[in-house]
Amino acid sequence: IDNSSEIGGRFQNTQNTQNELLISKVAAILRIDVKRLKNLYIYGSRLYGTSHADSDFDLIAVADVSKEHQNIVTEEFNIQVYNEVRYLSDLANNNFPAIEMLSVPDWAIIKKELTPAIIINPLRVSQAGIKSALENLAEAKASANKVGLHYIVKKRIFHAYRKLLFTEQLIQ
């Protein structure tokens, strides 16, 4: 008996339930109704395969909120929150990390209601990618001489390199 479609259906139901729970948790942290949470993406170490047992969940949320951008940190989550206007502007200007959300794998997309058509401008992407990579390298340099921050230095260099590779892929 082939029950692969039944198993696939159960997996999808489990995944949907987990996503709904995550959406509810994030909405509660943001103190908004779930309907105001437009897009939600897994980001950071869990997306890039560099997480460890103590890693938090890095998320990018697009929500119907007044503040353009804020970073909310809890014991479990690090949430970069963008309002719709800022998110759409960042996409139109090919800015990071908004532009990266266009290419995350399906499993990292928890909710996606906003799906604007975006034109990739090679010059803008190049400028944004280099700027973002340089910010990571500056953070690495600032941490390099501090005791116990070797992991942060490696992490920042990794992200700088990753952003430059992503930039190259977008402009080809």
CSV table of C-alpha atoms in Angstrom, one decimal:
chain,number,residue,atom,x,y,z
A,1,ILE,CA,0.0,0.0,0.0
A,2,ASP,CA,1.4,3.4,-1.0
A,3,ASN,CA,0.6,5.8,1.9
A,4,SER,CA,3.2,8.5,0.9
A,5,SER,CA,0.4,11.0,0.1
A,6,GLU,CA,-1.0,10.4,3.6
A,7,ILE,CA,2.4,10.9,5.2
A,8,GLY,CA,3.0,14.0,3.1
A,9,GLY,CA,-0.4,15.3,4.2
A,10,ARG,CA,0.4,14.7,7.9
A,11,PHE,CA,3.8,16.4,7.5
A,12,GLN,CA,2.1,19.4,5.8
A,13,ASN,CA,-0.5,19.6,8.6
A,14,THR,CA,2.2,19.5,11.2
A,15,GLN,CA,4.2,22.2,9.5
A,16,ASN,CA,1.1,24.3,9.1
A,17,THR,CA,0.3,23.9,12.8
A,18,GLN,CA,3.9,24.9,13.8
A,19,ASN,CA,3.7,27.9,11.5
A,20,GLU,CA,0.4,29.0,13.0
A,21,LEU,CA,1.9,28.7,16.5
A,22,LEU,CA,4.9,30.7,15.5
A,23,ILE,CA,2.7,33.4,13.9
A,24,SER,CA,0.6,33.6,17.0
A,25,LYS,CA,3.7,33.8,19.3
A,26,VAL,CA,5.2,36.6,17.1
A,27,ALA,CA,2.0,38.5,17.0
A,28,ALA,CA,1.7,38.3,20.8
A,29,ILE,CA,5.3,39.6,21.2
A,30,LEU,CA,4.5,42.5,18.8
A,31,ARG,CA,1.2,43.0,20.6
A,32,ILE,CA,-0.8,43.0,17.4
A,33,ASP,CA,-3.6,40.8,15.9
A,34,VAL,CA,-2.3,38.0,13.6
A,35,LYS,CA,-4.0,39.7,10.7
A,36,ARG,CA,-1.6,42.6,11.0
A,37,LEU,CA,1.4,40.3,10.6
A,38,LYS,CA,1.8,40.3,6.8
A,39,ASN,CA,5.1,38.4,6.2
A,40,LEU,CA,7.3,36.3,8.5
A,41,TYR,CA,10.6,34.7,7.6
A,42,ILE,CA,13.1,32.6,9.4
A,43,TYR,CA,16.5,34.3,9.1
A,44,GLY,CA,20.0,34.2,10.5
A,45,SER,CA,21.8,31.2,11.7
A,46,ARG,CA,18.8,28.8,11.3
A,47,LEU,CA,18.5,29.8,7.7
A,48,TYR,CA,22.2,29.6,6.9
A,49,GLY,CA,22.8,26.4,8.8
A,50,THR,CA,25.1,27.9,11.4
A,51,SER,CA,22.9,27.6,14.4
A,52,HIS,CA,23.9,25.7,17.6
A,53,ALA,CA,22.0,24.4,20.6
A,54,ASP,CA,21.8,27.8,22.3
A,55,SER,CA,20.8,29.8,19.1
A,56,ASP,CA,17.8,32.0,19.3
A,57,PHE,CA,15.4,32.3,16.4
A,58,ASP,CA,16.1,35.2,14.1
A,59,LEU,CA,13.0,36.3,12.3
A,60,ILE,CA,12.1,39.1,9.9
A,61,ALA,CA,8.5,40.3,10.3
A,62,VAL,CA,6.6,42.7,8.1
A,63,ALA,CA,3.6,44.0,9.9
A,64,ASP,CA,1.0,46.7,9.9
A,65,VAL,CA,2.7,48.8,12.6
A,66,SER,CA,3.6,52.5,12.8
A,67,LYS,CA,7.3,52.3,13.6
A,68,GLU,CA,9.4,51.9,10.4
A,69,HIS,CA,11.9,49.4,11.9
A,70,GLN,CA,12.6,47.9,15.3
A,71,ASN,CA,14.5,45.1,16.7
A,72,ILE,CA,12.7,43.1,19.4
A,73,VAL,CA,14.8,40.6,21.4
A,74,THR,CA,13.3,38.0,23.8
A,75,GLU,CA,14.8,35.0,25.4
A,76,GLU,CA,13.7,32.9,22.4
A,77,PHE,CA,13.6,35.3,19.4
A,78,ASN,CA,15.4,38.1,17.7
A,79,ILE,CA,12.8,39.8,15.5
A,80,GLN,CA,13.6,42.5,13.0
A,81,VAL,CA,10.2,44.2,12.4
A,82,TYR,CA,9.5,46.4,9.4
A,83,ASN,CA,6.3,48.2,8.6
A,84,GLU,CA,4.9,47.7,5.1
A,85,VAL,CA,6.1,51.1,3.8
A,86,ARG,CA,9.7,50.5,4.9
A,87,TYR,CA,9.7,46.9,3.7
A,88,LEU,CA,8.4,47.8,0.2
A,89,SER,CA,10.8,50.8,0.0
A,90,ASP,CA,13.8,48.5,1.0
A,91,LEU,CA,12.7,46.0,-1.7
A,92,ALA,CA,12.3,48.7,-4.3
A,93,ASN,CA,15.8,50.0,-3.4
A,94,ASN,CA,17.2,46.5,-3.4
A,95,ASN,CA,18.4,46.9,0.2
A,96,PHE,CA,19.4,44.1,2.6
A,97,PRO,CA,17.9,42.1,4.3
A,98,ALA,CA,14.6,42.7,2.5
A,99,ILE,CA,16.1,41.7,-0.9
A,100,GLU,CA,17.3,38.5,0.7
A,101,MET,CA,13.8,37.5,1.6
A,102,LEU,CA,13.0,37.1,-2.1
A,103,SER,CA,15.2,34.0,-2.3
A,104,VAL,CA,14.8,32.2,1.0
A,105,PRO,CA,13.7,28.5,0.7
A,106,ASP,CA,10.0,27.8,1.1
A,107,TRP,CA,10.5,26.2,4.5
A,108,ALA,CA,11.8,29.6,5.8
A,109,ILE,CA,8.7,31.4,4.7
A,110,ILE,CA,6.2,31.2,7.6
A,111,LYS,CA,3.7,33.7,6.2
A,112,LYS,CA,3.7,35.7,3.0
A,113,GLU,CA,0.9,38.0,2.1
A,114,LEU,CA,2.9,40.9,0.5
A,115,THR,CA,4.3,39.8,-2.8
A,116,PRO,CA,5.3,42.9,-4.7
A,117,ALA,CA,6.9,42.7,-8.1
A,118,ILE,CA,10.5,43.8,-7.7
A,119,ILE,CA,13.0,44.9,-10.4
A,120,ILE,CA,16.5,44.0,-9.6
A,121,ASN,CA,18.8,46.9,-10.3
A,122,PRO,CA,22.4,45.6,-10.6
A,123,LEU,CA,23.9,48.9,-9.5
A,124,ARG,CA,21.6,49.3,-6.5
A,125,VAL,CA,22.1,45.6,-5.5
A,126,SER,CA,25.9,46.0,-5.8
A,127,GLN,CA,25.9,49.1,-3.7
A,128,ALA,CA,23.6,47.6,-1.0
A,129,GLY,CA,25.5,44.3,-1.0
A,130,ILE,CA,28.9,46.0,-0.6
A,131,LYS,CA,27.5,48.3,2.1
A,132,SER,CA,26.0,45.5,4.1
A,133,ALA,CA,29.2,43.3,3.8
A,134,LEU,CA,31.4,46.3,4.9
A,135,GLU,CA,29.1,46.8,7.9
A,136,ASN,CA,29.7,43.1,8.9
A,137,LEU,CA,33.5,43.5,8.4
A,138,ALA,CA,33.5,46.7,10.5
A,139,GLU,CA,31.7,44.7,13.3
A,140,ALA,CA,34.3,41.9,12.9
A,141,LYS,CA,37.2,44.4,13.2
A,142,ALA,CA,35.6,46.0,16.3
A,143,SER,CA,35.3,42.6,18.0
A,144,ALA,CA,38.7,41.3,16.9
A,145,ASN,CA,40.8,42.5,19.8
A,146,LYS,CA,38.2,41.7,22.5
A,147,VAL,CA,38.7,38.6,24.6
A,148,GLY,CA,36.0,35.9,24.0
A,149,LEU,CA,34.6,37.4,20.8
A,150,HIS,CA,36.4,35.2,18.4
A,151,TYR,CA,33.1,33.5,17.5
A,152,ILE,CA,31.5,36.9,16.7
A,153,VAL,CA,34.4,37.8,14.4
A,154,LYS,CA,34.1,34.5,12.4
A,155,LYS,CA,30.3,35.0,12.2
A,156,ARG,CA,30.6,38.6,10.9
A,157,ILE,CA,33.2,37.6,8.3
A,158,PHE,CA,30.9,34.7,7.2
A,159,HIS,CA,28.0,37.0,6.7
A,160,ALA,CA,30.1,39.5,4.8
A,161,TYR,CA,31.2,36.8,2.4
A,162,ARG,CA,27.7,35.4,2.1
A,163,LYS,CA,26.3,38.8,1.3
A,164,LEU,CA,28.9,39.4,-1.4
A,165,LEU,CA,28.2,36.0,-3.0
A,166,PHE,CA,24.4,36.7,-2.9
A,167,THR,CA,25.0,40.1,-4.5
A,168,GLU,CA,27.0,38.5,-7.3
A,169,GLN,CA,24.2,36.0,-7.9
A,170,LEU,CA,21.6,38.7,-8.1
A,171,ILE,CA,23.5,40.9,-10.6
A,172,GLN,CA,24.3,38.1,-13.0
